[in-house]
Amino acid sequence: MTTRSTTQSFHPSLDALERYYDAAPRSAARVEDFGPLTLFVREGAGWPFYARPTPGHPGPVTAADVDAVRARQRALGVPEALEWVAEVNPGLRAAVEESGLGVHEHPLMLLDPQAPPAEPHPLVRVLGAGDPLLHAALVVPRLAFAAPGTDVGGAGVGELTAAIVAHAGDGLAQQVGERIRAGRTAVAAAVENGLPLCSGMHNPVGQVSEIVAVGTLPAARRRGLGRAVTAALVADARGAGAATVFLSAGDADVARMYASLGFRPVGTALIAEPAGS
């Protein structure tokens, strides 16, 4: 069981994405070496990171390797999670499943360099490091991802207001603000009546940037806000010099929305978590 055949061919863009996946967490994480696997441990506030295959490691990944990483994650009090690209590391899934984790598949999509820019949306803007709405914008995805999917849900402005208060002082806005100043992150939000209803970000490393954490307040879904925020992030990434822009879609419905902006499937992003997560 090997993580990658040395003779296997795959979409050439995946090489750049693989380098990005290894580089991007390093600006905000401590790195722990587990041989064929690398564990990223977040430093400071924000969503916890994960383990992923070590680029260029010649040996196989075994269930024992996965078990060792999971034990370390439990000791650290962080989620037991691994992420990788199926086409780059095809043998890892068997080891992960042998270790007892469940695997979720997500379309991995790359922006067509020839895709025309979308029209800007009147509610959407890119937030600066000191924008008073930055904290609220970073709270929106918490409510969005707690109710996954594209259907209109119950969580609305009242729930968002309560969550903004509950997460006040968590340090995330300060940390993201520092990353914005350093050019490592950009945040866009759809703002209506003084509150963000949808937000997302992209994180550039060199000429590659990944769009992440695009989430719409459940009660505000089906208004095109996720598409509009994504379009603003694409424009910002391109304007900053990104030659490669990519993302992972939550499911096929979300992938169709991204396709309307010019994103095309190039592979499958896999996320492993304990069964039932």
XYZ file of C-alpha atoms in Angstrom, residues 2-254:
253
model
C 1.718 3.202 -1.173
C 0.794 6.839 -0.922
C 1.679 7.576 -4.528
C 2.975 5.604 -7.463
C 6.133 7.103 -8.925
C 4.865 6.300 -12.404
C 1.308 7.568 -11.921
C 0.289 10.517 -14.067
C -2.285 13.056 -12.976
C -3.451 16.549 -13.836
C -0.302 18.710 -13.772
C -2.064 21.414 -11.747
C -2.246 19.012 -8.802
C 1.510 19.354 -8.314
C 1.083 23.053 -7.553
C -1.873 22.374 -5.287
C 0.076 19.724 -3.382
C 2.912 22.171 -2.734
C 0.362 24.738 -1.616
C -1.347 22.340 0.810
C 1.978 21.737 2.514
C 3.046 25.397 2.585
C -0.173 27.205 3.498
C -0.652 25.991 7.108
C 2.966 26.678 8.070
C 2.405 30.408 8.611
C -0.089 29.684 11.390
C 0.863 26.237 12.687
C 3.508 24.177 14.411
C 4.656 21.242 12.292
C 5.116 17.753 13.774
C 6.810 15.017 11.728
C 5.251 11.555 11.625
C 7.309 10.183 8.752
C 4.887 9.686 5.863
C 2.406 12.040 7.566
C 2.787 15.649 8.709
C 0.641 17.067 11.509
C -0.109 20.798 11.532
C -0.996 22.160 14.974
C -2.543 25.628 14.899
C -0.840 28.401 16.828
C -3.406 30.878 18.162
C -7.105 31.295 17.381
C -8.942 29.764 14.442
C -10.141 26.477 13.057
C -7.834 23.576 13.969
C -5.616 22.122 11.282
C -5.147 18.487 10.281
C -2.579 15.904 9.229
C -1.733 15.204 5.608
C 0.777 13.201 3.560
C 4.392 14.358 3.720
C 5.376 15.494 0.197
C 8.038 13.334 -1.391
C 8.103 10.697 1.348
C 9.081 7.454 -0.373
C 7.470 4.928 1.942
C 3.904 3.697 2.399
C 1.388 5.054 4.866
C 0.072 2.319 7.141
C -2.834 2.185 9.546
C -0.245 2.289 12.346
C 0.999 5.645 11.007
C -2.558 6.980 11.031
C -3.104 5.592 14.535
C 0.002 7.444 15.779
C -1.216 10.759 14.374
C -4.685 10.249 15.827
C -3.218 9.505 19.254
C -1.240 12.738 19.104
C -4.312 14.714 18.045
C -6.269 13.296 20.983
C -3.436 14.223 23.344
C -3.486 17.775 21.983
C -7.265 18.000 22.294
C -7.759 18.726 18.582
C -10.013 16.924 16.099
C -8.759 13.655 14.630
C -8.640 14.682 10.993
C -6.596 14.035 7.854
C -6.890 15.734 4.481
C -5.398 14.783 1.113
C -5.996 14.641 -2.626
C -7.204 11.242 -3.805
C -5.389 11.330 -7.144
C -2.038 12.254 -5.564
C -2.136 9.777 -2.664
C -4.472 6.958 -3.797
C -3.299 4.396 -1.229
C -3.927 6.520 1.840
C -7.661 5.911 1.969
C -7.220 2.201 2.732
C -4.890 2.964 5.657
C -7.230 5.648 6.991
C -10.260 3.374 6.823
C -8.321 0.516 8.417
C -7.600 2.906 11.294
C -11.348 3.390 11.739
C -11.928 6.822 10.239
C -14.710 7.733 7.841
C -13.836 9.501 4.587
C -15.784 12.338 2.940
C -15.303 13.219 -0.731
C -15.378 16.792 -2.046
C -14.937 18.018 -5.626
C -11.557 19.757 -5.996
C -11.985 22.593 -8.489
C -9.533 24.866 -10.305
C -10.451 28.233 -11.801
C -10.185 28.325 -15.582
C -7.609 31.053 -16.312
C -9.807 32.188 -19.212
C -12.982 32.505 -17.105
C -14.418 36.014 -17.450
C -14.829 38.047 -14.252
C -18.287 38.093 -12.704
C -20.162 41.321 -12.186
C -19.598 42.738 -8.684
C -22.509 42.436 -6.259
C -23.713 45.630 -4.559
C -23.726 44.018 -1.105
C -20.254 42.482 -1.294
C -16.953 44.065 -0.355
C -13.467 42.982 0.672
C -12.836 43.821 4.337
C -9.723 45.555 5.576
C -7.743 44.478 8.623
C -9.376 47.118 10.796
C -12.923 46.805 9.453
C -15.392 46.802 12.372
C -17.335 43.994 10.664
C -14.374 41.621 10.457
C -15.237 39.788 13.692
C -18.871 39.347 12.648
C -17.850 38.162 9.183
C -15.669 35.453 10.714
C -18.589 34.284 12.875
C -20.968 33.736 9.936
C -19.333 30.483 8.711
C -19.776 28.952 12.189
C -23.546 29.159 11.750
C -23.362 28.197 8.081
C -21.318 25.040 8.646
C -23.446 24.032 11.631
C -26.322 23.639 9.139
C -24.620 22.332 5.960
C -26.269 22.314 2.578
C -27.871 24.911 0.360
C -31.440 24.900 1.688
C -32.771 27.934 3.551
C -32.454 27.301 7.278
C -33.652 28.742 10.554
C -30.539 30.527 11.826
C -30.884 34.203 11.014
C -29.963 37.640 12.246
C -30.944 36.900 15.854
C -28.744 33.834 16.042
C -25.918 35.692 14.303
C -26.109 38.574 16.771
C -25.957 36.154 19.698
C -23.003 34.302 18.163
C -21.128 37.562 17.568
C -21.430 38.349 21.281
C -20.587 34.798 22.343
C -17.342 34.788 20.331
C -16.270 38.319 21.205
C -12.689 38.376 22.419
C -11.790 34.993 20.925
C -8.797 36.574 19.189
C -9.676 35.353 15.705
C -10.367 38.792 14.205
C -7.054 40.072 15.535
C -5.181 37.109 14.084
C -6.919 37.320 10.706
C -6.375 41.075 10.687
C -2.646 40.494 11.055
C -2.742 38.027 8.169
C -4.614 40.571 6.021
C -1.912 43.170 6.726
C 0.760 40.617 5.798
C -0.999 39.715 2.535
C -1.640 36.133 3.635
C -5.443 36.323 3.788
C -8.272 38.310 2.232
C -11.840 38.296 3.560
C -14.962 39.252 1.613
C -18.483 39.636 2.973
C -22.011 40.377 1.794
C -23.308 43.074 4.143
C -26.930 44.084 4.571
C -28.333 46.397 7.232
C -24.983 46.522 8.973
C -24.500 42.762 9.318
C -22.603 40.231 7.168
C -24.911 37.560 5.768
C -22.193 35.635 3.927
C -18.414 35.621 4.074
C -15.370 33.763 2.867
C -11.630 34.156 2.424
C -8.702 33.257 0.245
C -5.187 32.534 1.434
C -2.414 33.244 -1.101
C 0.957 31.535 -1.070
C 3.065 32.819 -3.933
C 0.959 32.691 -7.089
C -1.512 30.113 -5.731
C -4.521 30.868 -3.554
C -7.274 28.707 -2.100
C -10.777 30.035 -1.484
C -12.031 28.693 1.839
C -14.754 29.065 4.457
C -17.412 30.536 2.165
C -20.568 30.291 4.234
C -23.995 31.943 4.130
C -26.233 32.536 7.126
C -28.852 29.778 6.698
C -31.809 32.174 6.641
C -30.128 34.202 3.849
C -29.505 31.306 1.468
C -30.838 31.060 -2.086
C -30.025 34.737 -2.762
C -26.783 34.204 -4.677
C -24.639 35.605 -1.875
C -22.228 32.664 -1.751
C -21.591 33.013 -5.464
C -21.140 36.772 -5.130
C -18.664 36.462 -2.261
C -16.720 33.811 -4.178
C -16.613 36.080 -7.234
C -15.222 38.922 -5.100
C -12.544 36.616 -3.703
C -11.619 35.479 -7.212
C -11.281 39.096 -8.326
C -9.153 39.939 -5.296
C -6.903 36.908 -5.781
C -6.402 37.665 -9.462
C -5.758 41.313 -8.694
C -3.078 40.294 -6.203
C -1.298 38.221 -8.845
C -2.594 34.700 -8.232
C -2.185 32.584 -11.361
C -3.851 29.537 -9.771
C -7.082 29.816 -7.773
C -8.788 26.714 -6.437
C -11.284 25.437 -3.878
C -13.043 22.351 -2.566
C -16.814 22.227 -2.958
C -18.985 20.917 -0.163
C -21.102 18.800 -2.494
C -22.312 18.517 -6.082
C -24.891 21.326 -5.696
C -22.243 23.732 -4.439
